[in-house]
PDB file of C-alpha atoms in Angstrom:
ATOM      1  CA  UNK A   1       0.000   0.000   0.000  1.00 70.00           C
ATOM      2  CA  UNK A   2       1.250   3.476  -0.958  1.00 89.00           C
ATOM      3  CA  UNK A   3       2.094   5.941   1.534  1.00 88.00           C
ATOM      4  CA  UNK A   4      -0.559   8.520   0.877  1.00 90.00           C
ATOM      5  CA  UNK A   5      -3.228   5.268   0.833  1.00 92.00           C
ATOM      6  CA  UNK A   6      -2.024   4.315   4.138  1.00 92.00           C
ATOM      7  CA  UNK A   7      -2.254   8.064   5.615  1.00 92.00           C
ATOM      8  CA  UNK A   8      -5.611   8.441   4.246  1.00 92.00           C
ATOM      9  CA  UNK A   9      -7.026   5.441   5.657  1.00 94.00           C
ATOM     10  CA  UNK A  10      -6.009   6.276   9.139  1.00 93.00           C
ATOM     11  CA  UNK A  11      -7.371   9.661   8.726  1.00 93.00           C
ATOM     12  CA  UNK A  12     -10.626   8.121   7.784  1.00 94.00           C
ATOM     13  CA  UNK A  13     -12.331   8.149  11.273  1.00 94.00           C
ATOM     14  CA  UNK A  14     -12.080  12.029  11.432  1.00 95.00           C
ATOM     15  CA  UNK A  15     -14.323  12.688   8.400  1.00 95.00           C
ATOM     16  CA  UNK A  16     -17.504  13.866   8.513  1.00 94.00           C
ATOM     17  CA  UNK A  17     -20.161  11.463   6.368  1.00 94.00           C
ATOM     18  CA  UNK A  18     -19.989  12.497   2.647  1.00 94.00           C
ATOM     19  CA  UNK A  19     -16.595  13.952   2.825  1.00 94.00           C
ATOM     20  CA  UNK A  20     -14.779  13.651  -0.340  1.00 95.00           C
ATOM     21  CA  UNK A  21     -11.200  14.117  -0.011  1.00 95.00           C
ATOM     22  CA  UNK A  22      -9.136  15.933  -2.673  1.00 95.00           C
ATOM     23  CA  UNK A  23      -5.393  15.599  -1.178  1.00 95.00           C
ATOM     24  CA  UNK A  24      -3.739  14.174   1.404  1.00 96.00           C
ATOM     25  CA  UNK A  25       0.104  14.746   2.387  1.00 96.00           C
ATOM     26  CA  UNK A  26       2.608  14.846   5.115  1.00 93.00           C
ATOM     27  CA  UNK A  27       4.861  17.197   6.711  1.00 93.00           C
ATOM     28  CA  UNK A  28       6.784  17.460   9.615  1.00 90.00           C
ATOM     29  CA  UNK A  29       6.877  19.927  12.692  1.00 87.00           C
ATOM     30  CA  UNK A  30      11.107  20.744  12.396  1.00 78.00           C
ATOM     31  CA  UNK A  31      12.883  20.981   9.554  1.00 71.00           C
ATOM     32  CA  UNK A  32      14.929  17.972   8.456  1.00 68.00           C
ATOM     33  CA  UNK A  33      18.229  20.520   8.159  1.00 63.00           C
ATOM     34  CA  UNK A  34      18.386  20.369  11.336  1.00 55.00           C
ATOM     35  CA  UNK A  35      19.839  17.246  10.990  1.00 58.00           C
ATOM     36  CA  UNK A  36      23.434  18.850   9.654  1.00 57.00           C
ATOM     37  CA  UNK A  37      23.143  19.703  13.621  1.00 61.00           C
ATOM     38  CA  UNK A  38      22.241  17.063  15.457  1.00 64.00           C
ATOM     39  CA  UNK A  39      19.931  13.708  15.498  1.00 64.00           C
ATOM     40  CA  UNK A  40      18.726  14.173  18.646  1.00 65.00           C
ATOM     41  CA  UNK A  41      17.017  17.172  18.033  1.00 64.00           C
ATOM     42  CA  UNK A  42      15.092  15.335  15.178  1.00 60.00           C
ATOM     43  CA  UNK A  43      14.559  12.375  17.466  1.00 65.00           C
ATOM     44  CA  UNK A  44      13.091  14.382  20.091  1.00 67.00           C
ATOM     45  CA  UNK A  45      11.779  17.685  18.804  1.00 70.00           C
ATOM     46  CA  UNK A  46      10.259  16.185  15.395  1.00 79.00           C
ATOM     47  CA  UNK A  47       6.473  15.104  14.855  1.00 87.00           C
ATOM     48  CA  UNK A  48       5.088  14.140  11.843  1.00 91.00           C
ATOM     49  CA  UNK A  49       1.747  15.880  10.387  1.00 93.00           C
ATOM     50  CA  UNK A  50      -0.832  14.419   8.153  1.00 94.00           C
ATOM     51  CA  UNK A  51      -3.127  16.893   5.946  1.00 96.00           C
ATOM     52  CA  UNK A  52      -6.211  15.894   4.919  1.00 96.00           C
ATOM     53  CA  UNK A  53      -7.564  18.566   2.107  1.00 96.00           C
ATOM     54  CA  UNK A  54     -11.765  17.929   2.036  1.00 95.00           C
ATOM     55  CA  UNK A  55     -13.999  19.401   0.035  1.00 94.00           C
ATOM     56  CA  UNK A  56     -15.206  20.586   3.041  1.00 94.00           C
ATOM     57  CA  UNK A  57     -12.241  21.799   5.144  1.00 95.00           C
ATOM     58  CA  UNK A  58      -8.894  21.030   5.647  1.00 96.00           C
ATOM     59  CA  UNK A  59      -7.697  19.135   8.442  1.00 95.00           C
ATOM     60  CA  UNK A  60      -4.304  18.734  10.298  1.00 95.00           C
ATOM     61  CA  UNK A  61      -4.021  15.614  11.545  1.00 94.00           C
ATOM     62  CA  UNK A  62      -1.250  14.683  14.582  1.00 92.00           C
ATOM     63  CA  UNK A  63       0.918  11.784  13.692  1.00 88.00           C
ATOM     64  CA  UNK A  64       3.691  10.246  15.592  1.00 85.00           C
ATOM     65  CA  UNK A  65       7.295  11.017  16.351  1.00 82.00           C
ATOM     66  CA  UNK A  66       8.288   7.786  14.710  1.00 81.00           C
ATOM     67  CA  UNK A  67       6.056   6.872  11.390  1.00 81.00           C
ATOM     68  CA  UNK A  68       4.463   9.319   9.167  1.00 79.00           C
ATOM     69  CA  UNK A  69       1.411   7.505   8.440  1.00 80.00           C
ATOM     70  CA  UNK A  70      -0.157   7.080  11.690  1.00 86.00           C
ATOM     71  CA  UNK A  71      -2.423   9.194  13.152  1.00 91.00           C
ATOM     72  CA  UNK A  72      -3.399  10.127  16.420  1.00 90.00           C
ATOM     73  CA  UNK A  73      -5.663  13.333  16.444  1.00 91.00           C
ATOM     74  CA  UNK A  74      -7.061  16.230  14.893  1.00 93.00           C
ATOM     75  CA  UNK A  75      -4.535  19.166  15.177  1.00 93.00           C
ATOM     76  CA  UNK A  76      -6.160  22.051  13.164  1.00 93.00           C
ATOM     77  CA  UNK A  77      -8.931  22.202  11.180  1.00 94.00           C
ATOM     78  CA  UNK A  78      -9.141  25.390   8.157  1.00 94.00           C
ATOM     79  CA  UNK A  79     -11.686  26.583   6.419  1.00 94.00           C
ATOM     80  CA  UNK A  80     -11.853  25.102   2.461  1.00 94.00           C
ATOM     81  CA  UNK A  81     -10.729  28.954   1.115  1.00 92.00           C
ATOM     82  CA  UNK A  82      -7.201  28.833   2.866  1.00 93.00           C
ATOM     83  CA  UNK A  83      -4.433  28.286  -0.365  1.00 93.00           C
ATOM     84  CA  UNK A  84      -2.446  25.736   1.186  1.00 94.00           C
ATOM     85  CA  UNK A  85       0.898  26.714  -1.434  1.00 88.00           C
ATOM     86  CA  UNK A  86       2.890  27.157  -3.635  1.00 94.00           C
ATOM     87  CA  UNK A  87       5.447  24.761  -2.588  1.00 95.00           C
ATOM     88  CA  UNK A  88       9.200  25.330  -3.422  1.00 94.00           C
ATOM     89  CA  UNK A  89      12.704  23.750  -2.756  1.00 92.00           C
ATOM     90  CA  UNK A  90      13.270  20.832  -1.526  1.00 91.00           C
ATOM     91  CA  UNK A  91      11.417  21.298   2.246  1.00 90.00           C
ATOM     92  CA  UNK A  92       9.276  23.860   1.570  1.00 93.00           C
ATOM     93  CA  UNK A  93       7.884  25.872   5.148  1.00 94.00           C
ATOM     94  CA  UNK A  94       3.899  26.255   4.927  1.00 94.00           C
ATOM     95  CA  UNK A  95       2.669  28.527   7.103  1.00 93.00           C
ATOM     96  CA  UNK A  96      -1.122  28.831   6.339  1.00 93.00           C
ATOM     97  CA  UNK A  97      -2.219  25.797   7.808  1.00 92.00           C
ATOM     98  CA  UNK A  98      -1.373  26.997  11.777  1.00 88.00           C
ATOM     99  CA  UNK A  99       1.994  25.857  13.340  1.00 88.00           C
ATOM    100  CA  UNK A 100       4.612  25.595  10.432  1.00 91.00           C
ATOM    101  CA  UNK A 101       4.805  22.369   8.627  1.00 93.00           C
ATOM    102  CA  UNK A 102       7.728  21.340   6.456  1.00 93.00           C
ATOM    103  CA  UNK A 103       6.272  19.597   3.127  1.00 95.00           C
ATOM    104  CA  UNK A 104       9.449  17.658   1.474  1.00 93.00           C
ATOM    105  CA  UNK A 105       9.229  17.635  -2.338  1.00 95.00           C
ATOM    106  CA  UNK A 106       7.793  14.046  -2.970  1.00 94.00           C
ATOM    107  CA  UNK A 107       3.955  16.093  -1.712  1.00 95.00           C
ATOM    108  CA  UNK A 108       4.344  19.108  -3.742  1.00 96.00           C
ATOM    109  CA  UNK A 109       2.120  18.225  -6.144  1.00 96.00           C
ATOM    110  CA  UNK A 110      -0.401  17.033  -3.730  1.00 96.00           C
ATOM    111  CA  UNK A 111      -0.651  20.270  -2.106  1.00 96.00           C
ATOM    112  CA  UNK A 112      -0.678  21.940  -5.909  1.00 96.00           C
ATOM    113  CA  UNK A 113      -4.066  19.673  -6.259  1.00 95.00           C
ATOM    114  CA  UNK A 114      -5.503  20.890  -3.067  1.00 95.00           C
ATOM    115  CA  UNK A 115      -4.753  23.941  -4.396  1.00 94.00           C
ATOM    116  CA  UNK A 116      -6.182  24.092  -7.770  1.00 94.00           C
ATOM    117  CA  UNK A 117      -9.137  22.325  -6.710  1.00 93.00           C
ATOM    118  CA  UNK A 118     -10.112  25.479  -4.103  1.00 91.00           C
ATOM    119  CA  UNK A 119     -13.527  26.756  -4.072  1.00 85.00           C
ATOM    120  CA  UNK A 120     -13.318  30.298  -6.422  1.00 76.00           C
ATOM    121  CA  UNK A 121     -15.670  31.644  -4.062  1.00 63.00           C
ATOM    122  CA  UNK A 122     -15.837  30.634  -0.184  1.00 57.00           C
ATOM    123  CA  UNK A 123     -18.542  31.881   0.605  1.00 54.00           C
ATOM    124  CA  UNK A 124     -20.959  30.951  -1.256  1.00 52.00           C
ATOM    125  CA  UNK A 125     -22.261  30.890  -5.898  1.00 49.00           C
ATOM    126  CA  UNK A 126     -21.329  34.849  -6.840  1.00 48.00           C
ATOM    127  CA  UNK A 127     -24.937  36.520  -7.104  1.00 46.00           C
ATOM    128  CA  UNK A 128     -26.798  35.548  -9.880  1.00 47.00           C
ATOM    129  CA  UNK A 129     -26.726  39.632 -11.039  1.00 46.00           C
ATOM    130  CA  UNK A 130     -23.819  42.038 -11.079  1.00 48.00           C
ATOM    131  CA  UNK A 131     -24.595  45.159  -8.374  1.00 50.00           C
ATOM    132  CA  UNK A 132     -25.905  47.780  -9.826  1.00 48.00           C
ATOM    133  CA  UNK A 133     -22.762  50.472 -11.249  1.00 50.00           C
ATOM    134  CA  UNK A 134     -22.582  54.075  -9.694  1.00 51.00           C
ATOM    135  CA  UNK A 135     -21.571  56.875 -11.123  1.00 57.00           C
ATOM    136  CA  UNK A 136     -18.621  58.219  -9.302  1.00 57.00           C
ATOM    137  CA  UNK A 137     -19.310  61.127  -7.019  1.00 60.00           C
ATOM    138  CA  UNK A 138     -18.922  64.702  -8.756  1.00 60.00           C
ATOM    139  CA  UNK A 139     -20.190  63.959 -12.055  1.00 53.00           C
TER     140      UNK A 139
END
């Protein structure tokens, strides 16, 4: 079983009925440069996050310190409108889902998906007419 299968299927028991999903990919809490410093800061300091991108919401699921695909507990959960990206580099830091997460490379494109597949309007179908134009004042 792939690795995204596996981390979906663990997530499963935190979705509401009728939930489609659109993405799902990990990160991590620390960066893995740190590393270049010292393993015991990654062995100790390092927790693994699973995002689940609905067509609902998007939800940040708490994994463990050792595997990437298990999952524990809901973290975070965004509103739908939140752009997740665009990823860069190698470990690329995302910041709009809460507490940073480091996305390596290999999920880039998953997170592109969630992207793309974003509701154009959050709140709601635009309004079925255009509001009415003023003139501008003074004329």
């Amino acid at each position: 079983m792939a690795l995204r299968d596996t981390m979906l299927e663990k997530a499963r028991p935190h979705l509401q009925p009728g939930e489609q999903v659109q993405a799902v990919f990990g990160g991590q809490k620390i960066s893995q440069w740190w590393l270049l410093l010292s393993v015991l800061i990654l062995v100790f300091a390092n927790k693994y996050r699973v995002v689940v991108v609905t067509d609902r919401r998007i939800l940040v699921l708490a994994g463990t310190t050792w595997s990437q695909s298990k999952v524990t507990g809901v973290l975070a959960e965004v509103p739908r409108s939140v752009q997740v990206g665009p990823p860069s580099g190698l470990w690329w830091r995302c910041t709009s889902l809460g507490e940073p997460l480091h996305v390596h490379r290999r999920f880039h494109k998953d997170v592109v998906a969630a992207d793309v597949q974003r509701p154009a309007h959050p709140s709601g179908p635009p309004p079925a007419f255009p509001p009415p134009a003023f003139p501008p004042p003074g004329r």
